[in-house]
């Protein structure tokens, strides 16, 4: 995020966070609407920032970790906004925007590399592959946040001492449904992204990708989130335990996104 | 004197609001009972207030906590507040001395502020309660349909409804439950969200059980089952609330079917053991159960609290929550007052704009009448003046009036603040006798 648009979008996310955090303690209709508007404006500017970067590189803007993380943050914001509008639930906004700010703030600590992308990174197939996979990670991140809120709210309910913000939180059932729909969305995007990746690798690279560690980790992600979806409907797992599993699963996503991409993979190595 | 226009001019317009009433703070329940109105009586009384020429517009708000007469005094009414108070007592066949200073009255912005505080729930016995807003909406709707309101009361009551909605939407004043029964139901909503499609089981058929059942029904619970040792009492409560009754012996068998269990069985001790609840959760495939134990001694085994996906609250837990909520509601009063102040200011600005236009018209009419009268007198003496000269004199005097009035008109239109404009309106009325002048002309008509 080197351009002014990126900084401006970060400022808008921060302003949106302030509004979301405020309505947790004191509800204001107009403040809630303002929070959503600021988030939407941040998303719009963030999109133009990504576009600008893409033009500079003459390719999709995620050929390095910086671009990929920025796209991840953008997709997380877009996915959350969609969920907020669909579920008419703003009380999760403070947590999601806080995560966005942390993520983008951390991104600023790393100098971006604006070198021309490799020829293989050109073309719609690659763009779709990376966008869908990044979108999947964003959806998993959202399910992680929702699961953490579930666990916190469940703990408050069991402690029988609800605080001021408690009454503004979504119901446990709503959080559970939102987290699961987020995981469904993530798995669908991941599956589509993997298919695109396989086709791209065959057509353009001509190499076998099955021995790449990234494939094994992606398979593990399918298994652990599939297990979560199955267990979350079963006795003894339904509720807090499933939420805990969902939150824990995200550590594998993070591992795949950072360590695997940086050090283990051949095809997903960020420079 | 030049005869004024026969049409009733808008110059008599004076935006005033008067209030006479009593509430739970000023009058005991015995007096409030005597001064209360049924919906029909309230409409009839409002129409009668207009017919007697006391008020031009009238609305009566009568609830269990208050009886209040709101109205726009008629121009002809000498002491409207006295007349309203007299009407209130005579309508209820009472003597004024029986009120014994328990009736309050206010006018203008104070009356508007009072109504806005009522709609916000700040004047209610239970701070922030929502019921008053519905009662106010009903009173206004009925009065509007009966045709006893007018532009001023419409404006004030629509403003009051907006204030009520804003205060509840933007502050926590009405958000948190203030009774143990409602707190239990609201906590269940924290687990399940919407209660529609959920099933509840009430143990006991006493008053508290009835309150909880009503709250559950009000919040759309799917099915409601009453289980009581006396089946007759259970059936009676089920009939009243709209649920079904079940025999006490079926309690254990029915427990797995309930998402929400509320127990209020007096002197019974433990009626649901940990083992029963554990089996129920297992039978429910670990779907959560929310249990409210309002019994003393407790009806639900306290050691059940650790069961997975069981949320158990007893009467002390809920009492503590209600106490916290009460303090939280009180802390919201300044924010609610700020919203009210904004809306009172808006009303005053509207009033100032309306009265400014009215006074400006009054002033212009007065000057023109004086001019016409003067010209008529002088033209009689100026026999030799040609029609052209008379026309010129008429035009010059007209221009003079325009020049003289331009500054006060501008002051009325955009004077310094609402207070400044209202002050200017009163001063102009006083200096030029506009109020008396309007009355004189009405008498003349």
XYZ file of C-alpha atoms in Angstrom:
716
model
C 0.000 0.000 0.000
C 2.123 2.794 -1.194
C -0.276 5.140 -2.847
C -2.473 7.755 -1.266
C -5.638 5.823 -2.037
C -4.412 2.956 0.102
C -3.672 5.233 3.046
C -7.031 6.904 2.625
C -8.825 3.558 2.596
C -7.001 2.576 5.795
C -8.169 5.844 7.371
C -11.736 5.080 6.306
C -11.520 1.579 7.800
C -10.256 3.148 11.035
C -13.119 5.663 11.073
C -15.560 2.859 10.376
C -14.095 0.882 13.289
C -14.628 3.875 15.625
C -18.303 4.073 14.626
C -18.849 0.319 14.943
C -17.151 0.274 18.353
C -19.265 3.205 19.525
C -22.574 1.571 18.617
C -21.689 -1.468 20.690
C -22.046 0.715 23.773
C -24.524 3.331 22.668
C -26.731 2.593 19.695
C -27.234 5.343 17.130
C -29.060 4.538 13.927
C -27.198 7.198 12.000
C -23.846 6.145 13.472
C -24.461 2.555 12.411
C -25.312 3.692 8.903
C -22.230 5.933 8.908
C -20.054 2.958 9.937
C -21.382 0.939 7.006
C -20.936 3.869 4.610
C -17.361 4.454 5.767
C -16.593 0.772 5.341
C -18.120 0.797 1.856
C -16.121 3.925 0.977
C -12.957 2.260 2.332
C -13.644 -0.806 0.191
C -14.121 1.366 -2.884
C -10.862 3.265 -2.363
C -9.060 0.055 -1.508
C -10.272 -1.372 -4.820
C -8.833 1.601 -6.708
C -5.585 1.212 -4.781
C -5.368 -2.425 -5.892
C -6.207 -1.378 -9.426
C -3.438 1.211 -9.430
C -0.955 -1.357 -8.203
C -2.168 -3.793 -10.825
C -1.569 -1.223 -13.572
C 1.924 -0.573 -12.295
C 2.745 -4.280 -12.399
C 0.883 -5.002 -15.648
C -0.690 -8.008 -13.939
C -2.992 -8.940 -11.075
C -1.630 -7.262 -7.920
C -0.843 -10.327 -5.848
C 2.331 -11.750 -7.212
C 3.975 -10.975 -3.869
C 2.935 -11.301 -0.240
C 2.186 -7.593 0.016
C -0.306 -7.568 -2.846
C -1.807 -10.833 -1.748
C -2.341 -9.606 1.827
C -3.873 -6.392 0.586
C -6.276 -8.329 -1.635
C -7.051 -10.605 1.315
C -8.001 -7.596 3.447
C -10.148 -6.191 0.653
C -12.004 -9.484 0.182
C -12.469 -9.824 3.941
C -14.090 -6.378 4.014
C -16.278 -7.196 1.001
C -17.366 -10.542 2.482
C -18.183 -8.939 5.817
C -20.158 -6.138 4.173
C -22.185 -8.746 2.303
C -22.887 -10.637 5.536
C -23.813 -7.423 7.365
C -26.304 -6.431 4.702
C -27.716 -9.965 4.464
C -28.072 -10.558 8.205
C -28.775 -6.889 9.138
C -26.290 -7.271 11.953
C -23.756 -4.527 12.657
C -22.448 -5.614 16.049
C -19.715 -7.776 14.517
C -18.395 -4.822 12.497
C -16.113 -3.524 15.243
C -14.219 -6.816 15.406
C -13.888 -7.264 11.662
C -12.735 -3.699 11.020
C -10.276 -4.015 13.914
C -8.807 -7.102 12.256
C -8.664 -5.198 8.962
C -6.752 -2.343 10.537
C -4.292 -4.703 12.230
C -3.788 -6.592 9.003
C -3.292 -3.538 6.832
C -1.192 -1.848 9.528
C 1.130 -4.879 9.596
C 1.249 -4.697 5.831
C 2.564 -1.146 5.998
C 5.598 -2.384 7.950
C 6.670 -4.369 4.925
C 8.013 -2.500 1.901
C 6.098 -3.440 -1.207
C 7.873 -4.875 -4.206
C 6.570 -3.285 -7.365
C 8.435 -5.269 -9.933
C 6.788 -6.484 -13.132
C 4.984 -9.768 -12.600
C 6.270 -12.971 -14.124
C 4.657 -13.898 -17.476
C 2.919 -16.829 -15.810
C 1.018 -14.439 -13.558
C -0.731 -12.880 -16.518
C -4.119 -13.997 -17.727
C -7.593 -14.490 -16.301
C -7.108 -18.093 -15.182
C -4.355 -17.176 -12.783
C -6.287 -14.118 -11.625
C -9.333 -16.250 -10.864
C -7.242 -18.911 -9.120
C -5.604 -16.457 -6.747
C -8.695 -14.303 -6.216
C -10.872 -17.301 -5.344
C -8.280 -18.770 -2.983
C -7.722 -15.450 -1.293
C -11.466 -14.995 -0.997
C -11.648 -18.425 0.653
C -9.013 -17.373 3.189
C -10.935 -14.152 3.843
C -14.123 -16.136 4.467
C -12.233 -18.432 6.873
C -10.890 -15.360 8.657
C -14.433 -14.081 9.041
C -15.588 -17.417 10.457
C -12.650 -17.171 12.873
C -13.800 -13.759 14.118
C -17.414 -14.936 14.411
C -16.337 -18.026 16.339
C -14.298 -15.940 18.755
C -17.320 -13.699 19.375
C -19.428 -16.833 19.894
C -16.987 -18.143 22.489
C -16.848 -14.799 24.300
C -20.626 -14.411 24.353
C -21.104 -18.000 25.452
C -18.667 -17.412 28.290
C -20.540 -14.270 29.365
C -23.873 -16.111 29.267
C -22.500 -18.929 31.369
C -20.889 -16.532 33.846
C -24.351 -14.909 34.228
C -22.904 -11.386 34.367
C -23.721 -9.720 31.054
C -22.106 -6.334 30.524
C -23.211 -3.229 28.663
C -22.318 -4.350 25.139
C -23.728 -7.858 25.651
C -27.283 -6.904 24.739
C -26.092 -5.566 21.367
C -24.346 -8.759 20.296
C -25.999 -11.151 17.866
C -27.590 -14.278 19.347
C -25.391 -17.365 19.659
C -27.482 -19.136 17.065
C -27.040 -16.233 14.602
C -23.265 -16.283 15.124
C -23.218 -20.019 14.585
C -25.189 -19.710 11.342
C -23.023 -16.814 10.132
C -19.793 -18.699 10.894
C -21.009 -21.800 9.084
C -22.201 -19.887 6.028
C -18.827 -18.155 5.967
C -17.070 -21.543 6.006
C -19.352 -22.875 3.266
C -18.484 -19.824 1.207
C -14.783 -20.349 1.918
C -14.817 -24.015 0.950
C -16.715 -23.327 -2.262
C -14.273 -20.562 -3.230
C -11.294 -22.733 -2.291
C -12.570 -25.659 -4.386
C -13.158 -23.430 -7.398
C -9.790 -21.748 -6.862
C -7.962 -25.082 -6.695
C -9.604 -26.265 -9.927
C -8.515 -23.046 -11.649
C -5.024 -23.516 -10.252
C -4.732 -27.070 -11.533
C -5.868 -26.049 -15.029
C -3.511 -23.062 -15.014
C -0.562 -25.230 -13.938
C -1.240 -27.814 -16.651
C -1.719 -25.301 -19.441
C 0.872 -22.712 -18.673
C 3.526 -24.262 -16.500
C 3.297 -27.804 -17.738
C 4.593 -29.172 -14.478
C 3.041 -31.463 -11.905
C 1.952 -29.549 -8.834
C 0.829 -32.468 -6.689
C 4.107 -32.772 -4.821
C 3.930 -29.118 -3.776
C 3.459 -28.763 0.032
C 0.817 -26.123 -0.628
C -1.429 -28.822 -2.080
C -1.126 -30.959 1.044
C -1.917 -27.996 3.296
C -4.889 -27.026 1.128
C -6.163 -30.584 1.401
C -5.752 -30.337 5.176
C -7.826 -27.139 5.120
C -10.593 -28.966 3.260
C -10.513 -31.762 5.817
C -10.510 -29.641 8.958
C -13.256 -27.266 7.795
C -15.274 -30.206 6.467
C -14.897 -31.818 9.894
C -16.043 -28.581 11.525
C -19.177 -28.445 9.363
C -19.968 -32.056 10.177
C -19.203 -31.890 13.894
C -21.013 -28.599 14.424
C -24.303 -30.465 13.881
C -23.444 -33.425 16.067
C -24.108 -34.091 19.729
C -21.333 -33.126 22.157
C -19.793 -30.824 19.543
C -22.642 -28.478 18.698
C -22.105 -24.993 20.131
C -18.963 -23.780 21.880
C -16.799 -26.797 21.026
C -17.539 -26.416 17.318
C -16.800 -22.683 17.563
C -13.494 -23.489 19.236
C -12.655 -25.939 16.453
C -13.528 -23.337 13.816
C -11.304 -20.758 15.500
C -8.456 -23.269 15.821
C -8.788 -24.263 12.147
C -7.835 -20.760 11.144
C -4.316 -21.321 12.471
C -3.809 -23.838 9.625
C -5.064 -21.224 7.132
C -2.605 -18.717 8.549
C 0.177 -21.291 8.380
C -0.671 -22.010 4.750
C -0.917 -18.346 3.893
C 2.328 -17.236 5.488
C 4.877 -19.929 6.297
C 3.990 -22.335 3.480
C 3.807 -19.558 0.886
C 7.076 -18.062 2.039
C 9.282 -21.070 2.659
C 7.829 -24.387 1.479
C 6.024 -24.039 -1.801
C 7.500 -23.895 -5.283
C 4.520 -22.420 -7.106
C 3.171 -20.076 -4.435
C 6.411 -18.542 -3.343
C 6.182 -14.821 -2.599
C 9.255 -12.747 -3.241
C -62.588 52.866 9.377
C -61.989 50.964 6.152
C -63.865 47.713 6.250
C -61.496 44.763 6.558
C -61.654 41.766 4.318
C -64.415 39.362 5.237
C -62.199 36.337 4.896
C -60.659 35.270 8.198
C -57.093 36.434 7.842
C -54.177 34.251 8.900
C -53.066 37.147 11.044
C -54.900 35.746 14.052
C -52.493 32.785 13.986
C -50.666 32.395 17.246
C -48.965 29.072 17.856
C -49.658 28.171 21.457
C -49.939 24.884 23.235
C -51.532 24.419 26.626
C -51.392 21.395 28.887
C -53.392 20.513 31.979
C -53.089 17.113 33.612
C -52.022 14.852 36.415
C -49.781 11.804 36.566
C -48.470 9.166 38.979
C -46.100 11.684 40.512
C -48.696 14.315 41.348
C -51.841 12.307 42.019
C -52.596 9.087 43.908
C -54.227 6.221 42.081
C -57.665 7.068 43.538
C -57.593 10.510 41.928
C -56.122 9.206 38.662
C -58.940 6.679 38.473
C -61.524 9.426 38.782
C -59.845 11.633 36.201
C -59.260 8.877 33.630
C -60.975 8.760 30.218
C -61.920 5.813 28.075
C -60.885 6.196 24.416
C -64.408 7.223 23.472
C -64.699 9.645 26.399
C -61.375 11.203 25.444
C -62.639 11.888 21.926
C -65.990 13.187 23.119
C -64.309 15.442 25.674
C -61.902 16.808 23.048
C -64.817 17.606 20.762
C -66.650 19.253 23.648
C -63.614 21.414 24.501
C -63.711 22.707 20.937
C -67.445 23.159 20.927
C -67.307 25.226 24.106
C -64.687 27.463 22.501
C -62.024 26.630 25.071
C -59.662 25.015 22.587
C -59.291 25.143 18.822
C -57.503 21.806 18.754
C -57.567 19.152 21.465
C -56.151 15.730 22.315
C -56.615 13.869 25.577
C -54.009 11.339 26.628
C -55.316 8.998 29.283
C -53.354 5.992 30.552
C -53.159 4.254 33.921
C -50.436 6.702 34.936
C -51.762 9.979 33.534
C -54.688 12.029 32.298
C -53.549 14.988 30.244
C -55.395 17.527 28.132
C -53.349 19.034 25.315
C -54.770 21.806 23.244
C -54.403 24.995 21.289
C -56.356 27.683 23.154
C -59.017 29.479 21.165
C -58.330 33.183 20.551
C -61.454 34.051 22.472
C -60.546 31.966 25.534
C -59.618 34.319 28.378
C -57.778 31.962 30.736
C -57.465 28.684 28.838
C -55.635 26.716 31.543
C -58.334 27.599 34.092
C -61.030 26.705 31.604
C -59.332 23.378 30.815
C -59.017 22.525 34.494
C -62.630 23.501 35.061
C -63.646 21.300 32.149
C -61.605 18.354 33.478
C -63.359 18.440 36.825
C -66.830 19.115 35.466
C -66.504 16.301 32.927
C -65.805 13.890 35.779
C -68.431 15.510 38.024
C -65.885 16.675 40.547
C -65.257 19.922 42.309
C -62.038 21.776 41.568
C -61.111 21.804 45.240
C -60.851 18.000 45.046
C -57.836 18.365 42.806
C -56.060 20.017 45.707
C -53.136 21.273 43.636
C -52.438 17.838 42.172
C -52.925 19.013 38.626
C -50.059 20.560 36.685
C -50.320 22.985 33.822
C -47.887 24.415 31.355
C -47.841 26.301 28.086
C -45.648 26.846 25.044
C -42.247 25.193 24.919
C -42.688 23.745 28.424
C -45.826 21.895 27.362
C -44.076 20.627 24.228
C -41.100 19.467 26.297
C -43.418 17.679 28.715
C -45.136 15.785 25.878
C -41.765 14.829 24.365
C -40.567 13.555 27.757
C -43.762 11.503 28.059
C -43.246 9.942 24.627
C -39.603 9.179 25.460
C -40.692 7.321 28.587
C -38.833 9.736 30.883
C -42.055 10.631 32.683
C -43.153 7.006 33.095
C -43.266 5.059 36.319
C -40.993 2.463 34.691
C -38.272 4.563 33.089
C -38.127 4.157 29.322
C -41.110 1.797 29.045
C -42.300 1.394 25.476
C -46.039 1.073 26.086
C -46.579 4.817 26.398
C -45.465 5.370 22.814
C -48.184 3.031 21.571
C -50.763 4.715 23.801
C -49.725 8.128 22.534
C -49.886 6.949 18.932
C -53.377 5.535 19.516
C -54.622 8.723 21.223
C -53.289 10.867 18.389
C -54.582 8.535 15.664
C -58.077 8.493 17.164
C -58.109 12.275 17.588
C -56.915 12.781 14.026
C -59.647 10.497 12.705
C -62.256 12.339 14.768
C -61.047 15.662 13.387
C -60.330 17.342 16.718
C -56.683 18.059 15.943
C -55.273 20.792 13.742
C -51.962 21.878 12.242
C -50.358 22.699 15.567
C -51.274 19.555 17.490
C -50.487 17.479 14.422
C -47.028 18.975 14.353
C -46.472 18.546 18.098
C -47.744 14.962 18.291
C -45.911 13.846 15.168
C -42.803 15.368 16.735
C -43.524 13.475 19.967
C -43.808 10.169 18.122
C -40.527 10.877 16.349
C -38.848 11.733 19.658
C -40.159 8.504 21.206
C -38.767 6.448 18.349
C -35.425 8.251 18.275
C -34.864 8.007 22.007
C -35.514 4.275 21.966
C -33.399 3.726 18.870
C -30.459 5.904 19.850
C -30.238 5.343 23.582
C -30.338 2.322 25.843
C -33.243 3.741 27.815
C -35.683 1.059 26.713
C -33.308 -1.607 25.523
C -32.641 -3.623 28.610
C -35.242 -5.600 30.510
C -36.467 -4.155 33.793
C -38.334 -7.126 35.189
C -37.055 -10.520 36.198
C -39.570 -12.220 33.885
C -38.586 -10.163 30.838
C -34.870 -10.449 31.646
C -35.205 -14.242 31.487
C -36.962 -14.102 28.136
C -34.453 -11.611 26.674
C -31.553 -13.782 27.776
C -33.150 -16.741 26.005
C -33.155 -14.583 22.873
C -29.385 -14.122 23.289
C -29.065 -17.874 22.795
C -31.724 -18.607 20.185
C -32.238 -15.267 18.486
C -35.814 -15.135 17.323
C -38.095 -17.251 19.534
C -40.489 -17.985 16.696
C -40.542 -21.712 16.095
C -39.079 -22.437 19.546
C -40.882 -24.313 22.275
C -41.136 -23.283 25.906
C -42.251 -25.143 28.982
C -43.499 -23.254 32.025
C -43.460 -25.098 35.334
C -46.070 -23.613 37.653
C -49.216 -21.653 36.978
C -48.915 -18.712 39.384
C -48.603 -14.983 38.685
C -44.888 -15.050 37.883
C -45.316 -18.032 35.564
C -48.157 -16.152 33.879
C -45.978 -13.045 33.385
C -43.190 -15.070 31.804
C -45.675 -16.907 29.590
C -47.123 -13.599 28.420
C -43.673 -12.242 27.582
C -42.847 -15.425 25.672
C -46.114 -15.269 23.773
C -45.592 -11.559 23.078
C -42.160 -12.311 21.625
C -43.562 -14.929 19.287
C -42.664 -18.227 20.960
C -43.690 -21.134 18.732
C -45.274 -23.434 21.286
C -45.995 -22.904 24.948
C -46.678 -25.703 27.384
C -47.790 -25.211 30.983
C -47.005 -27.979 33.442
C -48.368 -27.712 36.957
C -49.159 -29.996 39.848
C -52.771 -28.868 39.605
C -53.750 -29.626 36.039
C -56.787 -27.339 36.326
C -54.622 -24.282 37.032
C -52.293 -25.206 34.176
C -55.239 -25.553 31.814
C -56.629 -22.201 32.955
C -53.325 -20.388 32.344
C -52.861 -22.208 29.013
C -56.328 -21.124 27.928
C -55.659 -17.512 28.943
C -52.225 -17.261 27.295
C -52.856 -19.500 24.327
C -50.781 -22.597 25.044
C -51.340 -26.174 26.048
C -51.433 -27.792 29.491
C -49.715 -31.008 30.460
C -49.879 -33.307 33.476
C -47.160 -32.999 36.090
C -46.302 -36.674 35.657
C -45.201 -36.038 32.058
C -42.595 -33.444 33.125
C -39.513 -35.602 32.536
C -40.782 -36.912 29.233
C -41.534 -33.402 27.983
C -38.259 -31.795 29.092
C -36.240 -32.731 25.956
C -38.828 -31.012 23.756
C -38.361 -27.596 25.395
C -35.838 -25.019 24.194
C -36.757 -22.721 27.077
C -37.791 -23.920 30.525
C -39.109 -21.455 33.098
C -39.807 -22.798 36.546
C -41.785 -21.014 39.223
C -43.128 -23.705 41.481
C -43.557 -22.429 45.025
C -42.222 -24.470 47.961
C -41.547 -27.482 45.778
C -37.780 -27.855 46.036
C -35.920 -29.426 43.129
C -38.298 -30.582 40.395
C -35.716 -31.027 37.622
C -32.540 -32.868 38.594
C -29.167 -32.633 36.894
C -29.650 -36.163 35.603
C -32.991 -35.298 33.986
C -31.495 -32.267 32.267
C -28.417 -34.182 31.166
C -30.631 -36.847 29.584
C -32.760 -34.148 27.978
C -29.733 -32.498 26.357
C -28.493 -35.846 25.108
C -31.948 -36.600 23.689
C -31.881 -33.208 21.969
C -28.641 -34.021 20.205
C -26.934 -31.345 22.343
C -29.163 -28.539 21.157
C -29.058 -25.899 23.922
C -31.660 -25.511 26.655
C -32.186 -22.181 28.370
C -33.498 -22.599 31.910
C -34.853 -19.855 34.178
C -35.402 -20.885 37.771
C -37.650 -18.355 39.512
C -38.564 -20.683 42.380
C -37.530 -20.158 45.993
C -36.391 -22.681 47.092
C -34.820 -23.387 43.731
C -36.671 -25.770 41.414
C -33.717 -26.707 39.219
C -30.766 -28.607 40.661
C -28.038 -25.922 41.030
C -25.300 -28.372 40.057
C -26.838 -28.501 36.550
C -25.082 -25.223 35.826
C -21.989 -26.989 34.463
C -23.867 -29.069 31.870
C -22.740 -28.509 28.286
C -25.191 -26.338 26.312
C -27.379 -25.687 29.339
C -27.806 -22.056 30.385
C -29.229 -21.780 33.885
C -30.279 -18.545 35.586
C -31.897 -18.279 38.996
C -33.907 -15.451 40.501
C -30.849 -13.789 42.092
C -28.931 -13.799 38.801
C -31.835 -12.133 37.053
C -32.397 -9.694 39.925
C -28.793 -8.566 39.647
C -29.168 -8.068 35.895
C -32.351 -6.040 36.381
C -30.585 -3.832 38.935
C -27.695 -3.229 36.515
C -30.159 -2.426 33.758
C -31.985 0.076 35.941
C -28.763 1.978 36.550
C -27.894 1.769 32.857
C -31.272 3.236 31.928
C -30.851 6.097 34.387
C -27.453 6.836 32.895
C -29.136 7.316 29.514
C -31.403 10.152 30.715
C -29.017 12.980 29.654
C -28.808 11.592 26.107
C -32.578 11.302 25.911
C -32.938 14.869 27.235
C -30.528 16.088 24.562
C -32.675 14.525 21.827
C -35.761 16.111 23.371
C -34.075 19.522 23.523
C -33.213 19.255 19.819
C -36.825 18.530 18.918
C -38.210 21.264 21.168
C -35.859 23.699 19.434
C -37.081 22.436 16.058
C -40.664 23.008 17.123
C -39.846 26.501 18.366
C -38.136 27.301 15.058
C -41.215 26.100 13.179
C -43.403 28.178 15.483
C -41.201 31.247 14.981
C -41.324 30.849 11.193
C -45.085 30.469 11.218
C -45.689 33.394 13.540
C -43.162 35.594 11.726
C -45.039 35.217 8.490
C -48.300 35.825 10.275
C -47.104 38.981 12.066
C -45.478 40.356 8.920
C -48.815 39.970 7.125
C -50.639 41.528 10.074
C -48.321 44.497 10.097
C -48.649 45.061 6.371
C -52.439 44.822 6.555
C -52.534 47.294 9.426
C -50.384 49.847 7.579
C -52.423 49.466 4.413
C -55.687 49.922 6.236
C -54.359 53.078 7.911
C -53.070 54.327 4.568
C -56.356 53.726 2.803
C -58.246 55.435 5.598
C -55.911 58.438 5.549
C -56.040 58.775 1.779
C -59.811 58.609 1.763
C -59.984 61.439 4.328
C -57.405 63.587 2.550
C -58.768 63.068 -0.968
C -62.117 64.412 0.228
C -60.326 67.658 1.146
C -58.253 67.656 -2.108
C -61.143 68.269 -4.501
C -58.867 69.859 -7.112
C -56.397 66.981 -7.297
C -56.418 65.217 -10.635
C -56.719 61.411 -10.847
C -53.047 61.270 -11.910
C -51.980 63.219 -8.796
C -54.088 60.985 -6.567
C -52.553 57.958 -8.231
C -49.057 59.341 -7.629
C -49.792 60.049 -3.954
C -51.192 56.548 -3.529
C -48.065 55.055 -5.112
C -45.716 57.157 -2.961
C -47.493 56.142 0.259
C -47.348 52.516 -0.836
C -43.600 52.795 -1.418
C -43.235 54.467 1.964
C -44.932 51.514 3.640
C -42.665 49.095 1.796
C -39.587 50.977 2.941
C -40.745 51.293 6.531
C -41.649 47.608 6.736
C -38.603 46.205 4.973
C -36.420 46.157 8.093
C -38.922 44.612 10.561
C -39.936 42.063 7.910
C -36.309 41.094 7.428
C -35.861 40.891 11.192
C -38.847 38.555 11.434
C -37.605 36.412 8.583
C -34.016 35.973 9.657
C -33.588 37.544 13.073
C -30.980 36.426 15.580
C -31.999 32.935 16.625
C -35.389 31.527 17.450
C -35.596 33.380 20.760
C -34.757 36.674 19.086
C -37.447 36.167 16.469
C -40.068 35.163 19.010
C -39.100 38.240 21.061
C -39.442 40.467 18.005
C -42.851 38.937 17.232
C -44.125 39.669 20.729
C -42.705 43.226 20.655
C -44.332 44.019 17.314
C -47.634 42.571 18.465
C -47.437 44.699 21.573
C -46.331 47.966 19.913
C -48.864 47.815 17.115
C -51.686 46.169 19.041
C -51.835 43.432 16.433
C -53.467 40.872 18.669
C -56.204 43.312 19.744
C -56.523 44.521 16.230
C -57.197 41.011 14.925
C -59.766 40.468 17.665
C -61.449 43.787 16.911
C -61.823 42.831 13.304
C -63.254 39.434 14.206
C -65.771 41.178 16.457
C -66.521 43.589 13.655
C -67.083 40.605 11.290
